[in-house]
Amino acid sequence: MADEKQDQSQEESIDQPTAEQAPSSDAGRRDFIATGAMAAGLVGGYGMFGYISLRFLFPSTEGETALQFVMTTDRLKVGESAPFTAPDGSTMVIARNGEGETAEDFIALSSVCPHLGCQVHWVAKDEEFFCPCHNGAFNAKGEPTKGPPKYANQALTKFELEVVDGKLFVRVPLKSVREDERGMASRDAGQQRDNSRETRMA
Amino acid sequence: MSLRVKQIIIAVLGVAFLVSLIFVQWLEVVRRQTEAGIRPHEIAVPDTSKQCVDCHMDLTPGLIDHWKGSTHAEKGIGCVECHEANEGDADAFSHYGQLIATVVTPLDCSKCHEEEAKEFAASHHARGGEILASLDNYLAETVEGCGRHYEPVSATPGRADFGKVNGMASVNVGCKQCHGSLVALQTTDGELVTYKDLQPDEDGIPTNKEILSKIAVDKEQSRPMYDASSWPNTGIGRLNLDGSRGSCSACHSRHDFSPRRARQPENCGKCHLGPDHPQKEIFEESKHGIAYRDLKEHMNLDGDTWVLGKDYTQAPTCATCHMSGHTRNDGKITHDPGERISWTNRPPISRVMDTDEKGDAIKETNAELRRELIKDTWQNKRQRMMDVCTHCHTKSYVTKFYEQYDDFIHNYNEKFAKPGQMIMDALAKHKLRTSVKFDDEIEWTWFYLWHHEGRRARHGASMMAPDYAHWHGMYEVAERFYIEFIPQARELCEIGHEEGKAAGAEEVEALIEKILDREEHKWFMSGRKPHGGEGDHSEEPDDDGEEDEAGDSDTTAGSTEGESTEGGESDESDETGDEDDAGESEEDDGESTEDGDETDESEEDETEEDDSDEPASE
Amino acid sequence: MSRLKQWWAERVPVDGEQLKALTNEPVPNHLKSWWFCLGGTPAYLFVVQIITGILLAFYYQAAPGAAYESVEYITNQVAFGWYIRSIHKWAATLMIAAVILHQIRVYFTGAYRRPREVNWVIGMGLLLVTLMIGFTGYCLVFEQLSFWGAQVGANIAEATPVIGGPIKHLILGGESYNERTLSRFYVMHAMILPGTLILLLVLHIALIRLHGVTEFQFGNEDPEKPQTFNFFPDHVLSELSLGLVLMVVLSALATLWPADMGLKADPLTTPDVIKPEWFFYVSFRWLKWFPLTGAVLSSGLIVFSMIVWPWIDSFLRRVTKIEEISVYIGIVATCLLIGLTVLEAVVAH
């Protein structure tokens, strides 16, 4: 076996030409095919592994947000607003600005001021969201109109809404990184553990 | 040493190393698989049982396969460990070098399962065999069969081997298979030997040695011969030769002794079903049963532990409520279901389960004497049951349920059970019915009322099956009581009058009137004169608020118009009642008035199964 | 193009030709034999471990309340998580097996002899660090055997005279397994030990290069033909193909027998059978045969004698005049190693 290897390596080596070379064009083509095949194999193999690693690095975020029921649409009239707290603790204000029964007729805005995190509230008289900490204000669309948020051009975070059959839903995060939400996280883990026990592999 | 040689050494050692690694890894894979339950555990047949398995693999392969699937097999418990007999045991015999006995009793099981055997022995399950000589047994023995072998009416073509008829056949195949037989060995002179003759000590060894020599053995194997009346039998109260009671195989089927099976209602349903105690059917009707049927696969039935609240919560089974462990009692199982029962609905009149040292419900009525006798109160028992309920239901839910249940039992007791018992006792006392059981129609009626329909009703109430509580229960109880029992009692009184027992008959009639005059029974007689006969419909109750002015005979037609169904029914029931009476009096039921038995009838009626410790000498 | 080259050469002053000459050292012919790739195998697998390890570190959390769950998350939730984790697990086994096989090869061919004794010592260091990496790695999964294996391991370390207590305290971050223990194992497994391994590996390879690979002759070589061949591209290609073979083997193993989740560690329930990972079966069985302190000391003695074997070997050769005495001792020792490993695997499984 050692001898065979020696012959092969001499044929394929680029740096050490030997007297036993075949006519150059054939050798060149064999070389090319061999090198090409090798490259294809390497790229294919390690490339696939690279792709797998890349996919690996993108965790699935399914189950981290969900549509949650807020109220029936008839409970909110045009110009009215209602507060809402998501399961992870995020607070928001939901207002109706249109007569229709579609998601565009409602708006869900975070009630956390993007400046320094105080809670904003809707002032009907001035038709704005007002932040009492530093007198910041936002219009009905959440865009900043006054105060520090205006200077930094920070709007209130919007949450996605859906209206189905006269029922209003908002897409909110379910899990929080906060300590006091640990109960939910460990409950999920417990559920996953129970599932994995049933599907244990050999 | 040349390089080539060294190469070879390295090759050999290297390959050996790799192979050993592969082997080690394979073992690890197997271990994981076994842990996960994908691969069944390795069974090694214990040395002493090897011969058994080898032969019985051919003889009864199913038996060995069952055993191989059991936890016993996993832990190296083979045939001999359970079947080995002691020197001096009545049913011991030498079988290919081992001294064994065929029947394995709770005493044998208690060698390893001491706690369970103790709990079971204290339970009412273990007393199941004491039904022999009870009312139920009389039915099967005497009414359905015969206490002795009797002559057949004619020969059976093709069965020249049929001699006399075994009158105990119904008992042997029916009652005894659930309740347990009195295990008997045949003797050389045609008699039978039971534990009563053997008088075993606490280790199960017979103290009456003389009788051992009379035990018959078969010719080929020198095996003591069990009497077919008593074996095969895995009744739960089997009276074994070693003095122990019960058969663990009744619930833990041999030879795989599966706990999984014991957790399922179908297991209890072998015995706890049927017209007189349809617990299985009741469970299936109830929401508990519906949930169970749906979620059975998720309930971890194969788990090593089966603790409510920890291993499963989907639905309860029989075992869950009555025996299994839960998170409030540290997962402790009890083999005495009586520990969690607060009413015993077995007797004609339900009793609270204040139990004495033996585990019997106390009958003493004097409050002070009761207090002295009580070892465990019904409240304790109910609390133990509530500890199970509250895994799924809130406390007020459970408490209010128990209110509903108590009310139901109370109503049954007071309206039908106590009056019925009083009337039966009075009839017996005044000899208006014979002392021979089940020869009077009223005995069957009363039996149906409390033993079948009354029990169904009470069980249905206890386990949330409305249909069994009402339509299969109280409705039938009421119908039986008013339309059959009362008229039959009156009929017997009339006959009593005719036969010169007027005094007694009058007393019984007065009793009946007194009962029917009570508030809850008043409705029954409100439409007619006393002592039966056509009713005066002008006194009919106006349930629908309409006055019925019509006369007598054509009120039937008129009364059905526009009347509420209640009124209509009472009319119809009048007629059927009359027909029944008429039917009865036409029958020649051959009532005898002689005093057949020595024993007092009324006592026997009252005592039934739970009190008769010694079987009657029949 | 040449301007680009010029631009580059000015800023990165490395001469291509010089580099080629430096690295393209002639490789003795015996290295064409697959035997002698047993050194490159663990090195390649180490690279695989680093890559998969870094990937796993994106999701692993080294706290008792989250460790098991994070491994479970990787195994069941993350895309290809089961694959990366299984490769990591199998590559660990293969790496340790390859290191041991490599050591067997070096030992039996006597390549540790003068002047290469120091490199043998470095090699022993590599072996011990690799075993430690394997041990600490499994402790991180926080399954039952992870916890109890760590507990038992620390107790055995405690049995070392004098310094045993402090060693155990250092390993566990306290008197017994506590909330800090896992992060200790994590730092050991992912930073300190691999770093040490890289360092030792660099020294190991450097020494090989400086000494030159021990030339072996099978005795049937043709004296006319060259006794060496080229590192680049020939040897590189064979190393490359070996690496690919290993990837195929790893992939197959990871797919057929993927890593699963055992029971979570429960400090209150000791499992019926506690066993370390397979590479410690030898020492575990050895420990069961002798009282603890004696076993620990004798194990230490054995390891020490392995480390200084080159000098023991020369001493023995001098004293007994048997040239290949190491080979005979080696056969016995290897059989013992295999025997004890299998025995521990089979008994009470």
mmCIF file of N, CA and C in Angstrom, chain B residues 1-21 23-33 35-36, chain C residues 33 35 90 93 97 100-101 104-105 108-109 143 145 216-218 220 257 260 262 278 281 324 327-328 331 334 337-338 341-342 345-346 349:
data_model
loop_
_atom_site.group_PDB
_atom_site.id
_atom_site.type_symbol
_atom_site.label_atom_id
_atom_site.label_comp_id
_atom_site.label_asym_id
_atom_site.label_seq_id
_atom_site.Cartn_x
_atom_site.Cartn_y
_atom_site.Cartn_z
ATOM 1 N N MET B 1 13.394 -6.445 17.391
ATOM 2 C CA MET B 1 12.027 -6.538 16.889
ATOM 3 C C MET B 1 11.840 -5.555 15.745
ATOM 4 N N SER B 2 11.405 -6.034 14.600
ATOM 5 C CA SER B 2 11.294 -5.159 13.448
ATOM 6 C C SER B 2 10.065 -4.276 13.566
ATOM 7 N N LEU B 3 10.068 -3.268 12.755
ATOM 8 C CA LEU B 3 8.961 -2.321 12.732
ATOM 9 C C LEU B 3 7.669 -3.030 12.332
ATOM 10 N N ARG B 4 7.816 -3.991 11.443
ATOM 11 C CA ARG B 4 6.634 -4.717 10.974
ATOM 12 C C ARG B 4 5.977 -5.445 12.140
ATOM 13 N N VAL B 5 6.806 -6.080 12.957
ATOM 14 C CA VAL B 5 6.262 -6.810 14.111
ATOM 15 C C VAL B 5 5.562 -5.849 15.066
ATOM 16 N N LYS B 6 6.229 -4.746 15.292
ATOM 17 C CA LYS B 6 5.613 -3.756 16.188
ATOM 18 C C LYS B 6 4.302 -3.257 15.617
ATOM 19 N N GLN B 7 4.298 -3.127 14.305
ATOM 20 C CA GLN B 7 3.071 -2.692 13.628
ATOM 21 C C GLN B 7 1.939 -3.661 13.931
ATOM 22 N N ILE B 8 2.298 -4.961 13.851
ATOM 23 C CA ILE B 8 1.274 -5.980 14.086
ATOM 24 C C ILE B 8 0.785 -5.929 15.520
ATOM 25 N N ILE B 9 1.733 -5.760 16.453
ATOM 26 C CA ILE B 9 1.336 -5.661 17.862
ATOM 27 C C ILE B 9 0.376 -4.497 18.056
ATOM 28 N N ILE B 10 0.759 -3.378 17.494
ATOM 29 C CA ILE B 10 -0.106 -2.208 17.616
ATOM 30 C C ILE B 10 -1.460 -2.479 16.987
ATOM 31 N N ALA B 11 -1.436 -3.142 15.838
ATOM 32 C CA ALA B 11 -2.698 -3.432 15.150
ATOM 33 C C ALA B 11 -3.606 -4.249 16.042
ATOM 34 N N VAL B 12 -3.056 -5.329 16.578
ATOM 35 C CA VAL B 12 -3.884 -6.222 17.394
ATOM 36 C C VAL B 12 -4.436 -5.499 18.609
ATOM 37 N N LEU B 13 -3.532 -4.848 19.342
ATOM 38 C CA LEU B 13 -3.973 -4.153 20.546
ATOM 39 C C LEU B 13 -4.942 -3.030 20.216
ATOM 40 N N GLY B 14 -4.644 -2.315 19.158
ATOM 41 C CA GLY B 14 -5.518 -1.209 18.779
ATOM 42 C C GLY B 14 -6.903 -1.688 18.428
ATOM 43 N N VAL B 15 -6.963 -2.754 17.639
ATOM 44 C CA VAL B 15 -8.271 -3.285 17.259
ATOM 45 C C VAL B 15 -9.002 -3.807 18.481
ATOM 46 N N ALA B 16 -8.263 -4.505 19.354
ATOM 47 C CA ALA B 16 -8.897 -5.001 20.576
ATOM 48 C C ALA B 16 -9.469 -3.844 21.382
ATOM 49 N N PHE B 17 -8.718 -2.793 21.473
ATOM 50 C CA PHE B 17 -9.183 -1.612 22.190
ATOM 51 C C PHE B 17 -10.451 -1.048 21.562
ATOM 52 N N LEU B 18 -10.433 -0.887 20.255
ATOM 53 C CA LEU B 18 -11.599 -0.335 19.565
ATOM 54 C C LEU B 18 -12.816 -1.232 19.744
ATOM 55 N N VAL B 19 -12.588 -2.522 19.625
ATOM 56 C CA VAL B 19 -13.708 -3.451 19.788
ATOM 57 C C VAL B 19 -14.282 -3.340 21.194
ATOM 58 N N SER B 20 -13.401 -3.258 22.186
ATOM 59 C CA SER B 20 -13.892 -3.143 23.554
ATOM 60 C C SER B 20 -14.695 -1.859 23.726
ATOM 61 N N LEU B 21 -14.251 -0.816 23.069
ATOM 62 C CA LEU B 21 -14.980 0.452 23.160
ATOM 63 C C LEU B 21 -16.352 0.340 22.524
ATOM 64 N N PHE B 23 -18.042 -2.301 22.225
ATOM 65 C CA PHE B 23 -18.840 -3.124 23.121
ATOM 66 C C PHE B 23 -19.376 -2.284 24.286
ATOM 67 N N VAL B 24 -18.495 -1.475 24.864
ATOM 68 C CA VAL B 24 -18.904 -0.620 25.983
ATOM 69 C C VAL B 24 -19.991 0.364 25.555
ATOM 70 N N GLN B 25 -19.816 0.937 24.393
ATOM 71 C CA GLN B 25 -20.813 1.882 23.900
ATOM 72 C C GLN B 25 -22.151 1.199 23.666
ATOM 73 N N TRP B 26 -22.073 -0.007 23.148
ATOM 74 C CA TRP B 26 -23.304 -0.747 22.883
ATOM 75 C C TRP B 26 -24.057 -1.015 24.183
ATOM 76 N N LEU B 27 -23.312 -1.378 25.222
ATOM 77 C CA LEU B 27 -23.937 -1.616 26.516
ATOM 78 C C LEU B 27 -24.629 -0.347 27.004
ATOM 79 N N GLU B 28 -23.973 0.772 26.783
ATOM 80 C CA GLU B 28 -24.542 2.047 27.204
ATOM 81 C C GLU B 28 -25.845 2.328 26.466
ATOM 82 N N VAL B 29 -25.838 2.050 25.173
ATOM 83 C CA VAL B 29 -27.058 2.252 24.373
ATOM 84 C C VAL B 29 -28.188 1.377 24.901
ATOM 85 N N VAL B 30 -27.860 0.120 25.181
ATOM 86 C CA VAL B 30 -28.872 -0.804 25.696
ATOM 87 C C VAL B 30 -29.415 -0.319 27.034
ATOM 88 N N ARG B 31 -28.495 0.157 27.868
ATOM 89 C CA ARG B 31 -28.922 0.650 29.180
ATOM 90 C C ARG B 31 -29.897 1.815 29.022
ATOM 91 N N ARG B 32 -29.569 2.742 28.120
ATOM 92 C CA ARG B 32 -30.458 3.879 27.919
ATOM 93 C C ARG B 32 -31.810 3.437 27.410
ATOM 94 N N GLN B 33 -31.765 2.463 26.499
ATOM 95 C CA GLN B 33 -33.023 1.998 25.918
ATOM 96 C C GLN B 33 -33.884 1.330 26.970
ATOM 97 N N GLU B 35 -33.796 1.861 30.144
ATOM 98 C CA GLU B 35 -34.286 2.910 31.029
ATOM 99 C C GLU B 35 -35.488 3.601 30.434
ATOM 100 N N ALA B 36 -35.442 3.814 29.140
ATOM 101 C CA ALA B 36 -36.530 4.524 28.481
ATOM 102 C C ALA B 36 -37.718 3.607 28.237
ATOM 103 N N SER C 33 1.715 5.615 5.665
ATOM 104 C CA SER C 33 0.905 4.544 6.220
ATOM 105 C C SER C 33 -0.139 5.132 7.165
ATOM 106 N N TRP C 35 -1.353 4.147 9.788
ATOM 107 C CA TRP C 35 -0.926 4.010 11.170
ATOM 108 C C TRP C 35 -0.625 5.325 11.819
ATOM 109 N N TRP C 90 -20.005 12.437 20.353
ATOM 110 C CA TRP C 90 -19.267 11.342 19.726
ATOM 111 C C TRP C 90 -17.828 11.717 19.434
ATOM 112 N N THR C 93 -15.756 11.057 22.443
ATOM 113 C CA THR C 93 -15.382 9.655 22.583
ATOM 114 C C THR C 93 -14.276 9.288 21.597
ATOM 115 N N ALA C 97 -10.418 8.110 22.335
ATOM 116 C CA ALA C 97 -9.978 6.828 21.791
ATOM 117 C C ALA C 97 -8.770 7.014 20.884
ATOM 118 N N ILE C 100 -5.607 7.698 22.840
ATOM 119 C CA ILE C 100 -5.071 6.471 23.433
ATOM 120 C C ILE C 100 -4.405 5.594 22.380
ATOM 121 N N LEU C 101 -5.037 5.482 21.227
ATOM 122 C CA LEU C 101 -4.432 4.681 20.148
ATOM 123 C C LEU C 101 -3.109 5.293 19.697
ATOM 124 N N ILE C 104 -0.552 4.460 22.163
ATOM 125 C CA ILE C 104 -0.158 3.051 21.981
ATOM 126 C C ILE C 104 0.846 2.939 20.834
ATOM 127 N N ARG C 105 0.546 3.628 19.747
ATOM 128 C CA ARG C 105 1.455 3.569 18.585
ATOM 129 C C ARG C 105 2.813 4.112 18.960
ATOM 130 N N PHE C 108 4.681 1.723 21.425
ATOM 131 C CA PHE C 108 5.221 0.464 20.913
ATOM 132 C C PHE C 108 6.290 0.665 19.858
ATOM 133 N N THR C 109 6.292 1.837 19.202
ATOM 134 C CA THR C 109 7.379 2.092 18.254
ATOM 135 C C THR C 109 8.556 2.790 18.918
ATOM 136 N N GLU C 143 -27.274 15.710 34.158
ATOM 137 C CA GLU C 143 -28.122 14.539 34.343
ATOM 138 C C GLU C 143 -27.746 13.896 35.677
ATOM 139 N N LEU C 145 -26.164 11.133 36.350
ATOM 140 C CA LEU C 145 -24.778 10.688 36.432
ATOM 141 C C LEU C 145 -23.802 11.858 36.357
ATOM 142 N N PHE C 216 11.144 5.845 10.556
ATOM 143 C CA PHE C 216 11.029 4.395 10.747
ATOM 144 C C PHE C 216 11.201 3.704 9.417
ATOM 145 N N GLN C 217 11.800 2.562 9.499
ATOM 146 C CA GLN C 217 11.970 1.797 8.275
ATOM 147 C C GLN C 217 11.337 0.431 8.467
ATOM 148 N N PHE C 218 10.542 0.038 7.501
ATOM 149 C CA PHE C 218 9.914 -1.282 7.581
ATOM 150 C C PHE C 218 10.886 -2.381 7.172
ATOM 151 N N ASN C 220 11.733 -2.994 4.044
ATOM 152 C CA ASN C 220 11.575 -3.450 2.656
ATOM 153 C C ASN C 220 11.600 -2.282 1.673
ATOM 154 N N TRP C 257 -27.087 7.006 16.685
ATOM 155 C CA TRP C 257 -27.198 6.985 18.139
ATOM 156 C C TRP C 257 -27.036 8.384 18.696
ATOM 157 N N ASP C 260 -29.254 11.662 23.961
ATOM 158 C CA ASP C 260 -30.608 11.911 24.448
ATOM 159 C C ASP C 260 -30.555 12.526 25.843
ATOM 160 N N GLY C 262 -31.195 12.033 29.715
ATOM 161 C CA GLY C 262 -31.475 11.112 30.818
ATOM 162 C C GLY C 262 -32.301 11.833 31.868
ATOM 163 N N TRP C 278 -16.856 6.145 30.041
ATOM 164 C CA TRP C 278 -16.125 4.908 29.754
ATOM 165 C C TRP C 278 -14.631 5.050 29.924
ATOM 166 N N TYR C 281 -13.460 4.011 33.254
ATOM 167 C CA TYR C 281 -13.815 2.696 33.762
ATOM 168 C C TYR C 281 -12.606 2.003 34.393
ATOM 169 N N GLU C 324 13.619 -4.816 23.988
ATOM 170 C CA GLU C 324 12.202 -4.488 23.757
ATOM 171 C C GLU C 324 11.353 -4.744 24.995
ATOM 172 N N VAL C 327 8.004 -3.204 25.157
ATOM 173 C CA VAL C 327 6.930 -3.806 24.353
ATOM 174 C C VAL C 327 6.185 -4.846 25.169
ATOM 175 N N TYR C 328 6.955 -5.685 25.869
ATOM 176 C CA TYR C 328 6.310 -6.741 26.646
ATOM 177 C C TYR C 328 5.481 -6.156 27.780
ATOM 178 N N ILE C 331 2.341 -4.713 26.343
ATOM 179 C CA ILE C 331 1.280 -5.668 25.995
ATOM 180 C C ILE C 331 0.464 -6.000 27.237
ATOM 181 N N THR C 334 -1.645 -2.924 28.302
ATOM 182 C CA THR C 334 -2.785 -2.669 27.422
ATOM 183 C C THR C 334 -3.880 -3.697 27.640
ATOM 184 N N LEU C 337 -5.633 -2.744 30.693
ATOM 185 C CA LEU C 337 -6.493 -1.588 30.413
ATOM 186 C C LEU C 337 -7.803 -2.032 29.771
ATOM 187 N N ILE C 338 -7.681 -2.846 28.718
ATOM 188 C CA ILE C 338 -8.888 -3.303 28.011
ATOM 189 C C ILE C 338 -9.733 -4.170 28.930
ATOM 190 N N THR C 341 -11.570 -2.166 31.609
ATOM 191 C CA THR C 341 -12.637 -1.363 30.998
ATOM 192 C C THR C 341 -13.859 -2.231 30.708
ATOM 193 N N VAL C 342 -13.620 -3.365 30.077
ATOM 194 C CA VAL C 342 -14.744 -4.236 29.737
ATOM 195 C C VAL C 342 -15.403 -4.775 31.001
ATOM 196 N N ALA C 345 -17.622 -2.319 32.477
ATOM 197 C CA ALA C 345 -18.818 -2.090 31.647
ATOM 198 C C ALA C 345 -19.844 -3.190 31.853
ATOM 199 N N VAL C 346 -19.361 -4.415 32.008
ATOM 200 C CA VAL C 346 -20.272 -5.556 32.044
ATOM 201 C C VAL C 346 -20.899 -5.734 33.419
ATOM 202 N N HIS C 349 -24.451 -3.536 35.325
ATOM 203 C CA HIS C 349 -24.835 -2.499 34.368
ATOM 204 C C HIS C 349 -26.324 -2.146 34.474
#
